[in-house]
Amino acid sequence: MTDSKYFTTTKKGEIFELKAELNSDKKEKKKEAVKKVIASMTVGKDVSALFPDVVNCMQTDNLELKKLVYLYLMNYAKSQPDMAIMAVNTFVKDCEDPNPLIRALAVRTMGCIRVDKITEYLCEPLRKCLKDEDPYVRKTAAVCVAKLHDINAQLVEDQGFLDTLKDLISDSNPMVVANAVAALSEIAESHPSSNLLDLNPQSINKLLTALNECTEWGQIFILDCLANYMPKDDREAQSICERVTPRLSHANSAVVLSAVKVLMKFMEMLSKDLDYYGTLLKKLAPPLVTLLSAEPELQYVALRNINLIVQKRPEILKHEMKVFFVKYNDPIYVKLEKLDIMIRLASQANIAQVLAELKEYATEVDVDFVRKAVRAIGRCAIKVEQSAERCVSTLLDLIQTKVNYVVQEAIVVIKDIFRKYPNKYESVIATLCENLDSLDEPEARAAMIWIVGEYAERIDNADELLESFLEGFHDESTQVQLQLLTAIVKLFLKKPTETQELVQQVLSLATQDSDNPDLRDRGYIYWRLLSTDPVAAKEVVLAEKPLISEETDLIEPTLLDELICYIGTLASVYHKPPSAFVEGSRGVVHKGLPPRTAGPAPVCSGTSCPADQPAVIPTQGDLLGDLLNLDLGPPVSGPPMATSTVQMGAVDLLGGGLDTLVRPSFLCSFSGSSGSFTAAPSTTAATNVGAALGSGLGDLFDLTGGVGTLSGSYVAPKTVWLPAMKAKGLEISGTFSRQVGSISMDLVLTNKALQVMSDFAIQFNRNSFGLAPAAPLQVHAPLAPNQSVEISLPLNTVGSVMKMDPLNNLQVAVKNNIDVFYFSTLYPLHILFVEDGKMERQMFLATWKDIPNENETQFQIKDCSLSADAVSSKLQGSNIFTIAKRNVEGQDMLYQSLKLTNGIWVLAELRIQPSNPRTSPWDSPSPGRAGGSGGGGGLSPVPASLEPSLCEWCCVLLAGVAP
């Protein structure tokens, strides 16, 4: 009889009877009773009352019974931790049992019992098992370390288990090696900052040796570990690829995908000219094709991974189009994925085959599949120009079928074909107009309206057609309403005399009768354009449109590189990085492909550098090989953008080179919500303050000949930031200013070289206050030798933040057609004082009272003969506002406030005496009493490192001398 009998009992008072059986003297009866308990536990019955009786059964030599008791313990130990401690002695005893299976079982169970009280008892048995003579025990103990680390990480580190795990990578048994790698990888994932898997060529060689003898899951662990390794050169990368390639013929699909991941990553380091590179491409295709003969679920996972591989290296599967043809019994999710890959592999060589297939698919019964097939035909036309005519003919044949959803999808894709090939296929418009009445889906209606508006001059009754759509304007979707508005304005600009009434009607509907802000805004823009400057309206609305590209649905190159590093995981199925869907993954290290070593390597930041990637949406202004990947086109007029527009994509000028600067950067953590710094250790505070005072902070009282701005804010004279001798003839001098709420970097670029300079661009490193360019560096004409150009670069404070030392240190990279140059400068703190820094008197009074004494700093300003009114006036020019003034015993007292761009408030009391030195305590709100976000009216604590900087700087501000 099978074990099913344990699940069919109908006895009453079952717990009582089980208790009696568990305490029986007969071993067989005991085992039967434990099986019944496990069965009850499995179906959800609460048998925790039997805990002490089951634990008593642990004292046995019967392995089967011991396993059952351990299973029960794992399930109920958390709810009964005090009772679970009763089993500790047995665990410790079992860890020294002569039978290795029992030793391994004991240490495995102790690792699974997630009770803090038990973990301290686990350390000694675990230490013995990690050095056990039997490899089965060692491999079990290795996994137990990872489980224990999850419960109590500090305990594992203190006990030295991590070092023991690292030693196990050199173990003679391949399964022990695999489990040690798996445990270390698991721990490293939860602590990305720790460098646990410190791989080197020697350890990699040991892993590759173990790879051949492991079980399939052991191989996966080792391959995943190899994928995180960065070979030192292309020769080492090729050697690893040669030893991993045999895994491609493994029966387990997970092993195959892990091997593909390693090969795809290391191929980045191989030159395409190598014979081995071509051989590797040929070897990658068969295993991927084989994966498509598995069950549908596995096929889907394989197809999602192949989709990534084809985007990165389409040449791998370019001759395998037929395996992606859809079978009649494929599930819909497999069909749609195959269809997507077919389009990616479509080329002039195979387009006839692909179109014949797609036309067949368009007659299927599955509506979603048919829609996707019709769209695929359109995508083929856009991707392979030679096939466009045949595709359009196929689409017209499908329209003649008069199947509603087929017609609508065909019209949507024909609109895109018109965009791709203007003035080529417009003869089919008449056929499209015949199906106007059958369109009921918003996307199809919008596409048809676009066609009528775009080609209104070729359609005799265009006004009637658009008017028919206008009748139910308010019932249409927003997409259709917006398209209809634009189409009628186009029609009016092409036929103004006949359609004046129609355009007035649609503008009235859009602006007066609509609640949609997008529609209303577009309506007002058109109305004002048409009423003020019809010629400009024509240039805007009827402007030549950029050609569309089929590649618009490609994954962005940097993300694609990251996803290639996650082949065979859930990320490769979702096509999203783990940080997008794994909870608590804020500390996840973003992976990327290594840069190519065969040839000059581009400058990159982070972990990835996209190589040989197709442009996602190519534009006419692209500059091939442009290091910064910036928009260096015509200048953009208008105010600075609210967010930093110079983010440099995946390429970072500051990735290297700044190490040579005079001042090193001190890496610190910064909390954006509270505005608090975590101070970095620094032994150069005094010298840094001196540097800050003597390098451009200047004085706001014009004692050193500075130039004032319209708002009265002090501007230091320009100083040379980058000498020509350090920048191959390019000299950069400049200063900073703040006018009417806008921060500017005022630059003078001088060409002291013998060649013309062009293609200028600029980037800032992360800094204390997030300063970043708000627009590209615009040098409108090439800079000839001995010429200078003055530029005012708008800045904002929405860039990345990192504490610098001194706080106002700014590291800058400037690129031109010659090279990339680096320099650092100090910006004056007063450019960060915002215009709304005047605190209300009541708020000031309440905050001042709440400030604890430890938040107070006092200092003296000497040799400054200014009256209280003069001081107040001068400081207000730099957004330091006087809240109140009073005179106490002949001593003027000014109470002032200022607010930094990051929302931090600073309050001050300035005492001015006619003859004695002045003393000014500077106070800042306490995080405990007046905390809040730095954005609106809330208060943020002033960082300890910022207070001295502000105080010292105020001396300069008032007197121009160091305190």
mmCIF file of N, CA, C and O in Angstrom, residues 801-869:
data_model
loop_
_atom_site.group_PDB
_atom_site.id
_atom_site.type_symbol
_atom_site.label_atom_id
_atom_site.label_comp_id
_atom_site.label_asym_id
_atom_site.label_seq_id
_atom_site.Cartn_x
_atom_site.Cartn_y
_atom_site.Cartn_z
ATOM 1 N N VAL A 801 24.654 64.196 -6.530
ATOM 2 C CA VAL A 801 25.265 64.826 -5.349
ATOM 3 C C VAL A 801 26.315 63.898 -4.736
ATOM 4 O O VAL A 801 26.104 62.699 -4.614
ATOM 5 N N MET A 802 27.458 64.473 -4.396
ATOM 6 C CA MET A 802 28.492 63.760 -3.645
ATOM 7 C C MET A 802 29.296 64.805 -2.888
ATOM 8 O O MET A 802 29.687 65.817 -3.458
ATOM 9 N N LYS A 803 29.517 64.606 -1.593
ATOM 10 C CA LYS A 803 30.225 65.605 -0.803
ATOM 11 C C LYS A 803 31.658 65.743 -1.292
ATOM 12 O O LYS A 803 32.373 64.767 -1.475
ATOM 13 N N MET A 804 32.083 66.990 -1.519
ATOM 14 C CA MET A 804 33.449 67.278 -1.941
ATOM 15 C C MET A 804 34.208 67.909 -0.786
ATOM 16 O O MET A 804 33.617 68.382 0.187
ATOM 17 N N ASP A 805 35.520 67.969 -0.909
ATOM 18 C CA ASP A 805 36.338 68.593 0.111
ATOM 19 C C ASP A 805 37.327 69.516 -0.587
ATOM 20 O O ASP A 805 38.194 69.042 -1.322
ATOM 21 N N PRO A 806 37.212 70.845 -0.468
ATOM 22 C CA PRO A 806 36.176 71.567 0.280
ATOM 23 C C PRO A 806 34.801 71.429 -0.362
ATOM 24 O O PRO A 806 34.694 70.992 -1.506
ATOM 25 N N LEU A 807 33.788 71.861 0.366
ATOM 26 C CA LEU A 807 32.408 71.670 -0.094
ATOM 27 C C LEU A 807 32.143 72.279 -1.458
ATOM 28 O O LEU A 807 31.345 71.776 -2.231
ATOM 29 N N ASN A 808 32.794 73.425 -1.745
ATOM 30 C CA ASN A 808 32.485 74.130 -2.996
ATOM 31 C C ASN A 808 33.459 73.775 -4.110
ATOM 32 O O ASN A 808 33.633 74.537 -5.054
ATOM 33 N N ASN A 809 34.085 72.615 -4.008
ATOM 34 C CA ASN A 809 34.985 72.162 -5.072
ATOM 35 C C ASN A 809 34.164 71.622 -6.234
ATOM 36 O O ASN A 809 33.206 70.878 -6.043
ATOM 37 N N LEU A 810 34.525 72.002 -7.462
ATOM 38 C CA LEU A 810 33.815 71.541 -8.663
ATOM 39 C C LEU A 810 34.837 70.990 -9.640
ATOM 40 O O LEU A 810 35.791 71.679 -10.013
ATOM 41 N N GLN A 811 34.634 69.747 -10.059
ATOM 42 C CA GLN A 811 35.537 69.106 -11.022
ATOM 43 C C GLN A 811 34.857 69.079 -12.382
ATOM 44 O O GLN A 811 33.705 68.660 -12.499
ATOM 45 N N VAL A 812 35.582 69.545 -13.400
ATOM 46 C CA VAL A 812 34.985 69.809 -14.711
ATOM 47 C C VAL A 812 35.776 69.086 -15.797
ATOM 48 O O VAL A 812 37.002 68.979 -15.713
ATOM 49 N N ALA A 813 35.066 68.574 -16.800
ATOM 50 C CA ALA A 813 35.707 68.015 -17.995
ATOM 51 C C ALA A 813 35.208 68.792 -19.198
ATOM 52 O O ALA A 813 34.014 69.041 -19.337
ATOM 53 N N VAL A 814 36.127 69.210 -20.061
ATOM 54 C CA VAL A 814 35.770 69.920 -21.305
ATOM 55 C C VAL A 814 36.348 69.131 -22.457
ATOM 56 O O VAL A 814 37.506 68.720 -22.437
ATOM 57 N N LYS A 815 35.518 68.926 -23.464
ATOM 58 C CA LYS A 815 35.951 68.151 -24.633
ATOM 59 C C LYS A 815 35.903 69.031 -25.870
ATOM 60 O O LYS A 815 35.003 69.871 -26.019
ATOM 61 N N ASN A 816 36.881 68.873 -26.749
ATOM 62 C CA ASN A 816 36.791 69.478 -28.086
ATOM 63 C C ASN A 816 37.323 68.475 -29.096
ATOM 64 O O ASN A 816 37.505 67.298 -28.774
ATOM 65 N N ASN A 817 37.542 68.919 -30.334
ATOM 66 C CA ASN A 817 37.965 67.982 -31.383
ATOM 67 C C ASN A 817 39.375 67.446 -31.174
ATOM 68 O O ASN A 817 39.799 66.514 -31.856
ATOM 69 N N ILE A 818 40.090 68.013 -30.200
ATOM 70 C CA ILE A 818 41.481 67.578 -29.965
ATOM 71 C C ILE A 818 41.553 66.516 -28.883
ATOM 72 O O ILE A 818 42.155 65.459 -29.054
ATOM 73 N N ASP A 819 40.906 66.775 -27.733
ATOM 74 C CA ASP A 819 41.034 65.849 -26.613
ATOM 75 C C ASP A 819 40.006 66.211 -25.540
ATOM 76 O O ASP A 819 39.179 67.103 -25.733
ATOM 77 N N VAL A 820 40.076 65.490 -24.420
ATOM 78 C CA VAL A 820 39.271 65.808 -23.237
ATOM 79 C C VAL A 820 40.205 66.342 -22.169
ATOM 80 O O VAL A 820 41.264 65.762 -21.916
ATOM 81 N N PHE A 821 39.823 67.477 -21.524
ATOM 82 C CA PHE A 821 40.683 68.111 -20.528
ATOM 83 C C PHE A 821 39.936 68.231 -19.212
ATOM 84 O O PHE A 821 38.724 68.445 -19.188
ATOM 85 N N TYR A 822 40.687 68.136 -18.105
ATOM 86 C CA TYR A 822 40.086 68.155 -16.780
ATOM 87 C C TYR A 822 40.671 69.290 -15.947
ATOM 88 O O TYR A 822 41.864 69.577 -16.025
ATOM 89 N N PHE A 823 39.839 69.919 -15.143
ATOM 90 C CA PHE A 823 40.324 70.900 -14.179
ATOM 91 C C PHE A 823 39.332 70.970 -13.031
ATOM 92 O O PHE A 823 38.209 70.471 -13.123
ATOM 93 N N SER A 824 39.770 71.595 -11.904
ATOM 94 C CA SER A 824 38.843 71.814 -10.806
ATOM 95 C C SER A 824 38.908 73.267 -10.388
ATOM 96 O O SER A 824 39.938 73.932 -10.562
ATOM 97 N N THR A 825 37.794 73.769 -9.862
ATOM 98 C CA THR A 825 37.726 75.146 -9.408
ATOM 99 C C THR A 825 36.805 75.204 -8.197
ATOM 100 O O THR A 825 36.120 74.228 -7.881
ATOM 101 N N LEU A 826 36.800 76.339 -7.508
ATOM 102 C CA LEU A 826 35.937 76.530 -6.350
ATOM 103 C C LEU A 826 34.889 77.583 -6.699
ATOM 104 O O LEU A 826 35.239 78.667 -7.160
ATOM 105 N N TYR A 827 33.631 77.244 -6.492
ATOM 106 C CA TYR A 827 32.581 78.222 -6.783
ATOM 107 C C TYR A 827 32.190 78.945 -5.492
ATOM 108 O O TYR A 827 32.242 78.372 -4.402
ATOM 109 N N PRO A 828 31.805 80.233 -5.584
ATOM 110 C CA PRO A 828 31.421 80.977 -4.378
ATOM 111 C C PRO A 828 30.106 80.461 -3.822
ATOM 112 O O PRO A 828 29.160 80.196 -4.572
ATOM 113 N N LEU A 829 30.026 80.313 -2.517
ATOM 114 C CA LEU A 829 28.820 79.761 -1.904
ATOM 115 C C LEU A 829 27.589 80.622 -2.130
ATOM 116 O O LEU A 829 26.473 80.127 -2.156
ATOM 117 N N HIS A 830 27.781 81.946 -2.303
ATOM 118 C CA HIS A 830 26.585 82.795 -2.369
ATOM 119 C C HIS A 830 25.760 82.561 -3.632
ATOM 120 O O HIS A 830 24.605 82.958 -3.692
ATOM 121 N N ILE A 831 26.311 81.881 -4.646
ATOM 122 C CA ILE A 831 25.479 81.580 -5.825
ATOM 123 C C ILE A 831 24.413 80.537 -5.495
ATOM 124 O O ILE A 831 23.475 80.326 -6.265
ATOM 125 N N LEU A 832 24.557 79.897 -4.319
ATOM 126 C CA LEU A 832 23.588 78.875 -3.899
ATOM 127 C C LEU A 832 22.510 79.441 -2.982
ATOM 128 O O LEU A 832 21.619 78.718 -2.556
ATOM 129 N N PHE A 833 22.606 80.740 -2.622
ATOM 130 C CA PHE A 833 21.601 81.348 -1.745
ATOM 131 C C PHE A 833 20.398 81.740 -2.585
ATOM 132 O O PHE A 833 20.526 82.540 -3.512
ATOM 133 N N VAL A 834 19.230 81.184 -2.259
ATOM 134 C CA VAL A 834 18.058 81.394 -3.106
ATOM 135 C C VAL A 834 17.302 82.653 -2.707
ATOM 136 O O VAL A 834 17.445 83.182 -1.598
ATOM 137 N N GLU A 835 16.459 83.147 -3.648
ATOM 138 C CA GLU A 835 15.766 84.422 -3.471
ATOM 139 C C GLU A 835 14.646 84.356 -2.423
ATOM 140 O O GLU A 835 14.225 85.388 -1.903
ATOM 141 N N ASP A 836 14.136 83.166 -2.132
ATOM 142 C CA ASP A 836 13.057 83.073 -1.149
ATOM 143 C C ASP A 836 13.590 82.648 0.219
ATOM 144 O O ASP A 836 12.971 81.906 0.965
ATOM 145 N N GLY A 837 14.783 83.171 0.554
ATOM 146 C CA GLY A 837 15.415 82.799 1.816
ATOM 147 C C GLY A 837 15.048 83.699 2.979
ATOM 148 O O GLY A 837 15.675 83.621 4.037
ATOM 149 N N LYS A 838 14.034 84.557 2.810
ATOM 150 C CA LYS A 838 13.630 85.433 3.910
ATOM 151 C C LYS A 838 12.539 84.736 4.717
ATOM 152 O O LYS A 838 11.424 84.530 4.256
ATOM 153 N N MET A 839 12.882 84.358 5.944
ATOM 154 C CA MET A 839 11.942 83.629 6.786
ATOM 155 C C MET A 839 10.994 84.623 7.475
ATOM 156 O O MET A 839 11.397 85.739 7.826
ATOM 157 N N GLU A 840 9.731 84.219 7.637
ATOM 158 C CA GLU A 840 8.781 85.085 8.342
ATOM 159 C C GLU A 840 9.217 85.270 9.791
ATOM 160 O O GLU A 840 9.788 84.361 10.416
ATOM 161 N N ARG A 841 8.912 86.466 10.342
ATOM 162 C CA ARG A 841 9.407 86.810 11.681
ATOM 163 C C ARG A 841 8.970 85.802 12.740
ATOM 164 O O ARG A 841 9.761 85.374 13.584
ATOM 165 N N GLN A 842 7.689 85.389 12.697
ATOM 166 C CA GLN A 842 7.192 84.463 13.713
ATOM 167 C C GLN A 842 7.886 83.106 13.598
ATOM 168 O O GLN A 842 8.266 82.498 14.600
ATOM 169 N N MET A 843 8.045 82.660 12.362
ATOM 170 C CA MET A 843 8.745 81.387 12.121
ATOM 171 C C MET A 843 10.195 81.487 12.594
ATOM 172 O O MET A 843 10.751 80.578 13.213
ATOM 173 N N PHE A 844 10.839 82.637 12.294
ATOM 174 C CA PHE A 844 12.223 82.859 12.704
ATOM 175 C C PHE A 844 12.343 82.772 14.220
ATOM 176 O O PHE A 844 13.223 82.082 14.767
ATOM 177 N N LEU A 845 11.427 83.468 14.917
ATOM 178 C CA LEU A 845 11.466 83.510 16.373
ATOM 179 C C LEU A 845 11.287 82.113 16.974
ATOM 180 O O LEU A 845 12.041 81.682 17.853
ATOM 181 N N ALA A 846 10.279 81.374 16.427
ATOM 182 C CA ALA A 846 9.998 80.036 16.946
ATOM 183 C C ALA A 846 11.175 79.093 16.688
ATOM 184 O O ALA A 846 11.574 78.311 17.555
ATOM 185 N N THR A 847 11.757 79.186 15.495
ATOM 186 C CA THR A 847 12.881 78.308 15.139
ATOM 187 C C THR A 847 14.102 78.632 15.979
ATOM 188 O O THR A 847 14.815 77.750 16.458
ATOM 189 N N TRP A 848 14.356 79.943 16.146
ATOM 190 C CA TRP A 848 15.534 80.377 16.911
ATOM 191 C C TRP A 848 15.501 79.823 18.333
ATOM 192 O O TRP A 848 16.511 79.369 18.873
ATOM 193 N N LYS A 849 14.311 79.832 18.926
ATOM 194 C CA LYS A 849 14.180 79.336 20.296
ATOM 195 C C LYS A 849 14.463 77.838 20.377
ATOM 196 O O LYS A 849 14.943 77.329 21.391
ATOM 197 N N ASP A 850 14.118 77.133 19.313
ATOM 198 C CA ASP A 850 14.247 75.667 19.328
ATOM 199 C C ASP A 850 15.660 75.174 19.043
ATOM 200 O O ASP A 850 15.948 73.991 19.178
ATOM 201 N N ILE A 851 16.531 76.084 18.589
ATOM 202 C CA ILE A 851 17.871 75.636 18.194
ATOM 203 C C ILE A 851 18.695 75.306 19.437
ATOM 204 O O ILE A 851 18.855 76.145 20.325
ATOM 205 N N PRO A 852 19.233 74.087 19.550
ATOM 206 C CA PRO A 852 20.058 73.732 20.717
ATOM 207 C C PRO A 852 21.424 74.417 20.644
ATOM 208 O O PRO A 852 21.876 74.815 19.573
ATOM 209 N N ASN A 853 22.075 74.523 21.794
ATOM 210 C CA ASN A 853 23.367 75.217 21.855
ATOM 211 C C ASN A 853 24.431 74.563 20.984
ATOM 212 O O ASN A 853 25.306 75.231 20.445
ATOM 213 N N GLU A 854 24.352 73.222 20.842
ATOM 214 C CA GLU A 854 25.401 72.557 20.056
ATOM 215 C C GLU A 854 25.323 72.886 18.568
ATOM 216 O O GLU A 854 26.259 72.630 17.812
ATOM 217 N N ASN A 855 24.209 73.477 18.128
ATOM 218 C CA ASN A 855 24.090 73.878 16.720
ATOM 219 C C ASN A 855 24.602 75.299 16.497
ATOM 220 O O ASN A 855 24.397 75.856 15.441
ATOM 221 N N GLU A 856 25.224 75.891 17.505
ATOM 222 C CA GLU A 856 25.633 77.295 17.415
ATOM 223 C C GLU A 856 27.121 77.387 17.176
ATOM 224 O O GLU A 856 27.905 76.650 17.766
ATOM 225 N N THR A 857 27.515 78.263 16.277
ATOM 226 C CA THR A 857 28.923 78.508 15.988
ATOM 227 C C THR A 857 29.168 80.015 16.061
ATOM 228 O O THR A 857 28.375 80.782 15.521
ATOM 229 N N GLN A 858 30.237 80.422 16.699
ATOM 230 C CA GLN A 858 30.547 81.848 16.825
ATOM 231 C C GLN A 858 31.896 82.145 16.185
ATOM 232 O O GLN A 858 32.812 81.325 16.249
ATOM 233 N N PHE A 859 31.979 83.309 15.577
ATOM 234 C CA PHE A 859 33.266 83.734 15.022
ATOM 235 C C PHE A 859 33.288 85.253 14.949
ATOM 236 O O PHE A 859 32.257 85.913 15.110
ATOM 237 N N GLN A 860 34.471 85.825 14.707
ATOM 238 C CA GLN A 860 34.644 87.276 14.675
ATOM 239 C C GLN A 860 35.071 87.740 13.303
ATOM 240 O O GLN A 860 35.793 87.031 12.593
ATOM 241 N N ILE A 861 34.608 88.938 12.970
ATOM 242 C CA ILE A 861 35.015 89.580 11.718
ATOM 243 C C ILE A 861 35.744 90.859 12.103
ATOM 244 O O ILE A 861 35.181 91.719 12.782
ATOM 245 N N LYS A 862 36.990 90.970 11.683
ATOM 246 C CA LYS A 862 37.787 92.140 12.055
ATOM 247 C C LYS A 862 38.016 93.034 10.843
ATOM 248 O O LYS A 862 37.872 92.594 9.701
ATOM 249 N N ASP A 863 38.422 94.269 11.132
ATOM 250 C CA ASP A 863 38.821 95.216 10.084
ATOM 251 C C ASP A 863 37.733 95.433 9.047
ATOM 252 O O ASP A 863 37.994 95.399 7.842
ATOM 253 N N CYS A 864 36.511 95.583 9.503
ATOM 254 C CA CYS A 864 35.410 95.850 8.565
ATOM 255 C C CYS A 864 34.600 97.014 9.129
ATOM 256 O O CYS A 864 33.832 96.845 10.069
ATOM 257 N N SER A 865 34.791 98.193 8.602
ATOM 258 C CA SER A 865 34.151 99.393 9.159
ATOM 259 C C SER A 865 32.892 99.724 8.381
ATOM 260 O O SER A 865 32.870 100.626 7.548
ATOM 261 N N LEU A 866 31.850 98.952 8.582
ATOM 262 C CA LEU A 866 30.572 99.193 7.921
ATOM 263 C C LEU A 866 29.490 99.343 8.984
ATOM 264 O O LEU A 866 29.519 98.682 10.018
ATOM 265 N N SER A 867 28.513 100.192 8.660
ATOM 266 C CA SER A 867 27.388 100.357 9.577
ATOM 267 C C SER A 867 26.428 99.186 9.423
ATOM 268 O O SER A 867 26.511 98.418 8.456
ATOM 269 N N ALA A 868 25.483 99.094 10.364
ATOM 270 C CA ALA A 868 24.508 97.996 10.315
ATOM 271 C C ALA A 868 23.680 98.053 9.039
ATOM 272 O O ALA A 868 23.415 97.027 8.409
ATOM 273 N N ASP A 869 23.274 99.280 8.624
ATOM 274 C CA ASP A 869 22.465 99.394 7.403
ATOM 275 C C ASP A 869 23.255 98.980 6.172
ATOM 276 O O ASP A 869 22.723 98.338 5.260
#
